[in-house]
mmCIF file of C-alpha atoms in Angstrom:
data_model
loop_
_atom_site.group_PDB
_atom_site.id
_atom_site.type_symbol
_atom_site.label_atom_id
_atom_site.label_comp_id
_atom_site.label_asym_id
_atom_site.label_seq_id
_atom_site.Cartn_x
_atom_site.Cartn_y
_atom_site.Cartn_z
ATOM 1 C CA GLU N 489 47.705 42.911 69.554
ATOM 2 C CA PRO N 490 45.093 42.361 66.820
ATOM 3 C CA GLU N 491 46.464 41.694 63.347
ATOM 4 C CA VAL N 492 45.354 41.774 59.750
ATOM 5 C CA THR N 493 46.131 38.372 58.269
ATOM 6 C CA GLN N 494 46.888 37.838 54.595
ATOM 7 C CA THR N 495 47.183 34.575 52.708
ATOM 8 C CA PRO N 496 49.090 33.316 50.886
ATOM 9 C CA SER N 497 52.327 35.102 51.701
ATOM 10 C CA HIS N 498 53.623 34.360 48.212
ATOM 11 C CA GLN N 499 51.712 33.421 45.079
ATOM 12 C CA VAL N 500 53.170 32.565 41.707
ATOM 13 C CA THR N 501 50.787 32.456 38.785
ATOM 14 C CA GLN N 502 50.928 32.273 35.016
ATOM 15 C CA MET N 503 49.968 35.259 32.933
ATOM 16 C CA GLY N 504 46.274 35.201 32.102
ATOM 17 C CA GLN N 505 45.295 33.190 35.167
ATOM 18 C CA GLU N 506 42.902 34.374 37.844
ATOM 19 C CA VAL N 507 44.185 34.911 41.376
ATOM 20 C CA ILE N 508 42.394 35.575 44.625
ATOM 21 C CA LEU N 509 44.265 37.218 47.465
ATOM 22 C CA ARG N 510 42.731 36.753 50.872
ATOM 23 C CA CYS N 511 42.649 38.926 53.930
ATOM 24 C CA VAL N 512 41.142 38.620 57.396
ATOM 25 C CA PRO N 513 40.754 42.155 58.783
ATOM 26 C CA ILE N 514 40.604 42.968 62.470
ATOM 27 C CA SER N 515 37.243 41.794 63.748
ATOM 28 C CA ASN N 516 35.695 45.085 64.884
ATOM 29 C CA HIS N 517 36.981 47.107 61.941
ATOM 30 C CA LEU N 518 34.480 48.352 59.408
ATOM 31 C CA TYR N 519 36.660 49.836 56.659
ATOM 32 C CA PHE N 520 38.823 47.746 54.377
ATOM 33 C CA TYR N 521 41.459 48.587 51.814
ATOM 34 C CA TRP N 522 43.860 47.125 49.284
ATOM 35 C CA TYR N 523 47.169 48.731 48.402
ATOM 36 C CA ARG N 524 49.996 47.440 46.264
ATOM 37 C CA GLN N 525 53.716 48.083 45.987
ATOM 38 C CA ILE N 526 55.672 47.184 42.884
ATOM 39 C CA LEU N 527 59.253 46.299 43.794
ATOM 40 C CA GLY N 528 61.260 49.437 44.452
ATOM 41 C CA GLN N 529 58.298 51.761 43.994
ATOM 42 C CA LYS N 530 55.782 53.587 46.173
ATOM 43 C CA VAL N 531 52.866 52.045 48.003
ATOM 44 C CA GLU N 532 49.776 52.722 45.855
ATOM 45 C CA PHE N 533 46.116 52.833 46.815
ATOM 46 C CA LEU N 534 43.846 50.430 44.964
ATOM 47 C CA VAL N 535 40.427 50.421 46.614
ATOM 48 C CA SER N 536 38.498 51.127 49.788
ATOM 49 C CA PHE N 537 35.423 49.187 50.896
ATOM 50 C CA TYR N 538 32.743 49.925 53.446
ATOM 51 C CA ASN N 539 29.267 48.625 54.138
ATOM 52 C CA ASN N 540 29.614 45.970 51.454
ATOM 53 C CA GLU N 541 30.423 48.322 48.660
ATOM 54 C CA ILE N 542 33.399 50.090 47.114
ATOM 55 C CA SER N 543 33.865 53.587 48.524
ATOM 56 C CA GLU N 544 36.693 54.695 46.278
ATOM 57 C CA LYS N 545 38.990 53.126 43.712
ATOM 58 C CA SER N 546 42.082 54.264 41.885
ATOM 59 C CA GLU N 547 42.839 54.242 38.174
ATOM 60 C CA ILE N 548 44.819 51.061 38.733
ATOM 61 C CA PHE N 549 41.679 49.254 39.892
ATOM 62 C CA ASP N 550 40.242 48.544 36.454
ATOM 63 C CA ASP N 551 37.756 45.913 35.329
ATOM 64 C CA GLN N 552 40.301 43.167 35.916
ATOM 65 C CA PHE N 553 40.100 43.769 39.644
ATOM 66 C CA SER N 554 37.254 43.072 42.035
ATOM 67 C CA VAL N 555 36.819 42.911 45.795
ATOM 68 C CA GLU N 556 34.416 40.972 47.904
ATOM 69 C CA ARG N 557 33.551 40.357 51.507
ATOM 70 C CA PRO N 558 32.041 36.898 51.120
ATOM 71 C CA ASP N 559 31.368 36.359 54.802
ATOM 72 C CA GLY N 560 31.772 38.172 58.090
ATOM 73 C CA SER N 561 35.504 37.772 58.280
ATOM 74 C CA ASN N 562 37.228 37.554 54.900
ATOM 75 C CA PHE N 563 37.998 40.313 52.425
ATOM 76 C CA THR N 564 39.305 39.253 49.031
ATOM 77 C CA LEU N 565 40.958 40.847 46.016
ATOM 78 C CA LYS N 566 40.490 39.060 42.705
ATOM 79 C CA ILE N 567 42.531 39.718 39.601
ATOM 80 C CA ARG N 568 40.662 38.171 36.714
ATOM 81 C CA SER N 569 43.398 37.780 34.116
ATOM 82 C CA THR N 570 46.827 38.539 35.493
ATOM 83 C CA LYS N 571 49.445 40.470 33.564
ATOM 84 C CA LEU N 572 53.192 40.613 34.125
ATOM 85 C CA GLU N 573 52.826 44.152 35.449
ATOM 86 C CA ASP N 574 50.525 42.933 38.227
ATOM 87 C CA SER N 575 53.572 41.462 39.953
ATOM 88 C CA ALA N 576 53.791 43.321 43.257
ATOM 89 C CA MET N 577 53.268 43.129 47.008
ATOM 90 C CA TYR N 578 49.585 43.472 47.793
ATOM 91 C CA PHE N 579 48.690 44.835 51.207
ATOM 92 C CA CYS N 580 45.307 44.584 52.850
ATOM 93 C CA ALA N 581 44.415 47.064 55.588
ATOM 94 C CA SER N 582 41.507 47.779 57.876
ATOM 95 C CA SER N 583 40.451 50.588 60.187
ATOM 96 C CA GLU N 584 37.867 51.134 62.843
ATOM 97 C CA GLU N 585 35.108 53.675 63.140
ATOM 98 C CA GLY N 586 36.548 56.893 64.469
ATOM 99 C CA PHE N 587 39.932 56.248 62.891
ATOM 100 C CA ASN N 588 41.824 56.959 66.084
ATOM 101 C CA TYR N 589 44.655 54.583 65.373
ATOM 102 C CA GLY N 590 45.125 54.786 61.638
ATOM 103 C CA TYR N 591 45.054 51.790 59.413
ATOM 104 C CA THR N 592 46.373 48.391 60.380
ATOM 105 C CA PHE N 593 48.124 46.761 57.433
ATOM 106 C CA GLY N 594 48.732 43.083 56.876
ATOM 107 C CA SER N 595 52.129 41.621 56.037
ATOM 108 C CA GLY N 596 51.250 41.392 52.376
ATOM 109 C CA THR N 597 51.044 38.833 49.593
ATOM 110 C CA ARG N 598 53.873 38.807 47.102
ATOM 111 C CA LEU N 599 52.314 38.106 43.707
ATOM 112 C CA THR N 600 54.638 36.993 40.946
ATOM 113 C CA VAL N 601 53.188 36.671 37.460
ATOM 114 C CA VAL N 602 55.307 34.617 35.055
ATOM 115 C CA ASP G 1213 50.690 62.869 44.093
ATOM 116 C CA ALA G 1214 51.947 63.066 47.641
ATOM 117 C CA LYS G 1215 51.590 66.502 49.203
ATOM 118 C CA THR G 1216 54.664 66.080 51.364
ATOM 119 C CA THR G 1217 58.404 66.477 50.879
ATOM 120 C CA GLN G 1218 60.927 64.470 52.866
ATOM 121 C CA PRO G 1219 64.718 64.117 52.573
ATOM 122 C CA PRO G 1220 65.601 60.772 51.013
ATOM 123 C CA SER G 1221 67.626 59.458 53.923
ATOM 124 C CA MET G 1222 69.193 60.116 57.280
ATOM 125 C CA ASP G 1223 70.969 58.183 59.958
ATOM 126 C CA CYS G 1224 71.366 58.364 63.685
ATOM 127 C CA ALA G 1225 73.184 56.520 66.438
ATOM 128 C CA GLU G 1226 71.442 53.881 68.489
ATOM 129 C CA GLY G 1227 70.039 55.313 71.696
ATOM 130 C CA ARG G 1228 69.916 58.844 70.373
ATOM 131 C CA ALA G 1229 66.830 60.742 69.282
ATOM 132 C CA ALA G 1230 65.927 60.583 65.607
ATOM 133 C CA ASN G 1231 64.250 63.720 64.276
ATOM 134 C CA LEU G 1232 62.576 63.150 60.908
ATOM 135 C CA PRO G 1233 61.447 66.309 59.087
ATOM 136 C CA CYS G 1234 58.557 66.712 56.671
ATOM 137 C CA ASN G 1235 57.308 69.647 54.643
ATOM 138 C CA HIS G 1236 53.632 69.958 53.746
ATOM 139 C CA SER G 1237 53.242 73.584 52.741
ATOM 140 C CA THR G 1238 49.965 73.038 50.846
ATOM 141 C CA ILE G 1239 48.154 71.276 53.686
ATOM 142 C CA SER G 1240 44.537 72.362 53.998
ATOM 143 C CA GLY G 1241 42.612 73.068 57.170
ATOM 144 C CA ASN G 1242 40.855 69.710 57.436
ATOM 145 C CA GLU G 1243 43.905 67.584 56.658
ATOM 146 C CA TYR G 1244 45.844 65.690 59.258
ATOM 147 C CA VAL G 1245 49.517 64.721 59.244
ATOM 148 C CA TYR G 1246 50.056 60.970 59.506
ATOM 149 C CA TRP G 1247 53.281 59.043 59.930
ATOM 150 C CA TYR G 1248 53.718 55.427 58.944
ATOM 151 C CA ARG G 1249 56.826 53.323 58.608
ATOM 152 C CA GLN G 1250 57.729 50.277 56.547
ATOM 153 C CA ILE G 1251 60.368 47.888 57.758
ATOM 154 C CA HIS G 1252 61.950 46.058 54.846
ATOM 155 C CA SER G 1253 59.040 44.848 52.677
ATOM 156 C CA GLN G 1254 56.540 44.411 55.469
ATOM 157 C CA GLY G 1255 53.197 46.179 55.535
ATOM 158 C CA PRO G 1256 53.280 49.838 56.573
ATOM 159 C CA GLN G 1257 52.837 50.422 60.292
ATOM 160 C CA TYR G 1258 50.898 53.348 61.724
ATOM 161 C CA ILE G 1259 52.946 55.493 64.098
ATOM 162 C CA ILE G 1260 51.084 58.662 64.961
ATOM 163 C CA HIS G 1261 48.934 61.442 63.561
ATOM 164 C CA GLY G 1262 47.944 64.987 64.449
ATOM 165 C CA LEU G 1263 46.054 68.041 63.259
ATOM 166 C CA LYS G 1264 47.731 71.049 64.842
ATOM 167 C CA ASN G 1265 48.685 70.156 68.379
ATOM 168 C CA ASN G 1266 51.781 68.197 69.245
ATOM 169 C CA GLU G 1267 51.066 64.546 69.892
ATOM 170 C CA THR G 1268 52.881 61.811 71.777
ATOM 171 C CA ASN G 1269 52.297 58.100 72.092
ATOM 172 C CA GLU G 1270 54.351 55.093 73.117
ATOM 173 C CA MET G 1271 56.196 55.032 69.804
ATOM 174 C CA ALA G 1272 56.974 58.634 68.986
ATOM 175 C CA SER G 1273 56.226 62.333 69.265
ATOM 176 C CA LEU G 1274 54.879 64.534 66.509
ATOM 177 C CA ILE G 1275 55.690 68.223 66.466
ATOM 178 C CA ILE G 1276 53.645 70.340 64.043
ATOM 179 C CA THR G 1277 54.625 73.941 63.402
ATOM 180 C CA GLU G 1278 52.112 76.643 64.186
ATOM 181 C CA ASP G 1279 51.500 77.386 60.504
ATOM 182 C CA ARG G 1280 51.126 73.612 59.926
ATOM 183 C CA LYS G 1281 53.442 73.743 56.929
ATOM 184 C CA SER G 1282 55.937 71.318 58.370
ATOM 185 C CA SER G 1283 56.293 68.707 61.063
ATOM 186 C CA THR G 1284 58.898 66.558 62.774
ATOM 187 C CA LEU G 1285 58.575 62.981 63.917
ATOM 188 C CA ILE G 1286 60.738 62.259 66.930
ATOM 189 C CA LEU G 1287 61.823 58.772 67.948
ATOM 190 C CA PRO G 1288 63.233 59.544 71.405
ATOM 191 C CA HIS G 1289 65.643 56.613 71.743
ATOM 192 C CA ALA G 1290 66.242 55.000 68.375
ATOM 193 C CA THR G 1291 67.062 51.304 68.241
ATOM 194 C CA LEU G 1292 68.364 49.154 65.413
ATOM 195 C CA ARG G 1293 64.808 47.895 64.907
ATOM 196 C CA ASP G 1294 63.716 51.420 64.011
ATOM 197 C CA THR G 1295 65.664 51.203 60.750
ATOM 198 C CA ALA G 1296 62.901 51.617 58.159
ATOM 199 C CA VAL G 1297 61.335 53.877 55.562
ATOM 200 C CA TYR G 1298 59.216 56.536 57.270
ATOM 201 C CA TYR G 1299 56.323 58.098 55.405
ATOM 202 C CA CYS G 1300 54.797 61.461 56.194
ATOM 203 C CA ILE G 1301 51.294 61.614 54.699
ATOM 204 C CA VAL G 1302 48.724 64.372 54.597
ATOM 205 C CA SER G 1303 45.135 63.199 54.479
ATOM 206 C CA GLU G 1304 41.670 64.089 55.595
ATOM 207 C CA SER G 1305 40.645 62.331 58.737
ATOM 208 C CA GLY G 1306 38.102 59.617 58.473
ATOM 209 C CA ALA G 1307 38.308 55.905 58.128
ATOM 210 C CA ASN G 1308 37.443 56.103 54.461
ATOM 211 C CA SER G 1309 40.275 58.419 53.509
ATOM 212 C CA LYS G 1310 42.919 56.932 51.253
ATOM 213 C CA LEU G 1311 46.594 57.342 51.971
ATOM 214 C CA THR G 1312 48.881 58.715 49.263
ATOM 215 C CA PHE G 1313 52.383 57.471 49.948
ATOM 216 C CA GLY G 1314 55.476 59.270 48.722
ATOM 217 C CA LYS G 1315 58.993 57.890 48.674
ATOM 218 C CA GLY G 1316 59.464 58.480 52.381
ATOM 219 C CA ILE G 1317 62.703 58.911 54.266
ATOM 220 C CA THR G 1318 64.997 55.971 54.907
ATOM 221 C CA LEU G 1319 66.215 56.046 58.489
ATOM 222 C CA SER G 1320 69.313 53.999 59.232
ATOM 223 C CA VAL G 1321 70.116 53.496 62.899
ATOM 224 C CA ARG G 1322 73.765 52.635 63.401
ATOM 225 C CA PRO G 1323 75.185 50.754 66.413
#
């Protein structure tokens, strides 16, 4: 069964540093997303991406965040200057045209900012 | 905010059917009901979705009331591996539609 792959599984970074979280969506999917989940809290939408541009973003997705699809397979989330409150699980997801099977989420990257 | 209401938790015996309720009284005509689950801290997993007709796939069945104000997810033969947080989500269909997760219902399957 096709999977969404996220790397690394765990990232520890110092406050103020830049981090890039990487995702390889399912190959024939056209829509890409990032969600996050702070420990013990709800899963929150960050951003959706289609046709090489952001479709929608939440209030969380401020100027410190950016997304990119640098090539035909990767989808990245960059946090420019990390804060303690950015510590969370970050989930990448993708979906196909027609949306018959919902999103497929990756296993997540646990980001710890110290 | 999530447009759905779910009990915080329930349990069922292994091998029995698990019936997970969800209220969505403010659902609008073009919104679908989606169910996802999250096992431990893994990524959410799509289960099933529907508009107004009952739906069934290899994982579960979805029963939507005629007025569409509530639904029930049925796991016909629950196993220990079905222990998870189950999220009922109302959203417009379309690959670009965001999902608004609530707290979900924690299902515990006991041996």
